[in-house]
């Protein structure tokens, strides 16, 4: 399929539009940002203390469960009779 003069004209028009929008973005971006409602974005809690504590609690429980099932921290069974295949 060959490009026609009309296709090339549209390609140049789109390229010009993109270049114009990029060059003048500081003029139209504030107008767009005013259209976005504030309630559409919620900030995360800056304090991650509760998340860290929950993660540590999960890791402690995981470690205790692994030890109860006789599995070492590296994931290998602590049973001396265990056979490992390559």
Coordinates of C-alpha atoms in Angstrom, one line a residue:
X1 CA 0.0 0.0 0.0
X2 CA 1.6 3.2 -1.1
X3 CA 1.4 6.5 0.7
X4 CA -0.7 9.1 -1.0
X5 CA -0.3 12.8 -0.8
X6 CA -3.3 12.9 1.5
X7 CA -1.7 10.5 3.9
X8 CA 1.5 12.5 4.0
X9 CA -0.6 15.7 4.6
X10 CA -2.3 14.1 7.5
X11 CA 0.9 12.9 9.0
X12 CA 2.4 16.4 8.8
X13 CA -0.7 17.9 10.3
X14 CA -0.6 15.4 13.3
X15 CA 3.1 16.0 13.8
X16 CA 2.6 19.8 13.8
X17 CA -0.3 19.4 16.3
X18 CA 1.9 17.3 18.6
X19 CA 4.8 19.7 18.4
X20 CA 2.5 22.7 19.1
X21 CA 1.0 21.0 22.1
X22 CA 4.4 20.1 23.4
X23 CA 5.8 23.6 22.9
X24 CA 2.9 25.3 24.5
X25 CA 2.2 22.7 27.2
X26 CA 2.8 25.2 30.0
X27 CA -0.1 27.3 28.8
X28 CA -2.8 24.5 28.5
X29 CA -1.7 22.1 31.2
X30 CA -2.9 24.3 34.1
X31 CA -6.3 24.6 32.4
X32 CA -6.6 20.8 32.2
X33 CA -5.4 20.3 35.8
X34 CA -8.2 22.6 37.0
X35 CA -10.8 20.3 35.4
X36 CA -9.7 17.2 37.3
X37 CA -11.7 17.0 40.6
X38 CA -9.6 17.0 43.8
X39 CA -11.6 14.0 45.3
X40 CA -10.4 11.8 42.5
X41 CA -7.0 11.5 44.1
X42 CA -6.3 10.4 47.7
X43 CA -2.9 10.8 49.2
X44 CA -1.4 7.8 51.0
X45 CA -0.7 8.0 54.7
X46 CA 2.9 9.3 55.0
X47 CA 3.5 7.1 58.1
X48 CA 4.1 3.5 57.1
X49 CA 4.5 2.4 60.7
X50 CA 1.4 0.3 60.8
X51 CA 2.3 -1.4 57.5
X52 CA 5.8 -2.2 58.7
X53 CA 4.5 -3.6 62.0
X54 CA 2.0 -5.8 60.1
X55 CA 4.7 -7.0 57.8
X56 CA 6.9 -7.9 60.7
X57 CA 4.0 -9.7 62.4
X58 CA 3.4 -11.7 59.2
X59 CA 7.1 -12.6 58.9
X60 CA 7.2 -13.8 62.5
X61 CA 4.2 -16.0 62.0
X62 CA 5.8 -17.4 58.8
X63 CA 9.0 -18.1 60.6
X64 CA 7.3 -19.9 63.4
X65 CA 5.2 -22.0 61.0
X66 CA 8.3 -23.0 59.0
X67 CA 10.1 -24.0 62.2
X68 CA 7.1 -26.0 63.4
X69 CA 7.1 -27.9 60.1
X70 CA 10.9 -28.4 60.5
X71 CA 11.9 -26.2 57.5
X72 CA 15.1 -24.1 57.8
X73 CA 15.2 -20.4 56.9
X74 CA 16.7 -21.1 53.5
X75 CA 13.7 -23.4 52.6
X76 CA 15.5 -26.7 53.1
X77 CA 14.0 -29.4 55.3
X78 CA 15.8 -29.9 58.6
X79 CA 15.2 -33.7 58.4
X80 CA 18.7 -35.4 58.1
X81 CA 17.0 -38.1 56.0
X82 CA 15.9 -35.7 53.3
X83 CA 17.0 -36.5 49.8
X84 CA 17.8 -33.6 47.4
X85 CA 17.8 -34.2 43.7
X86 CA 19.7 -31.8 41.4

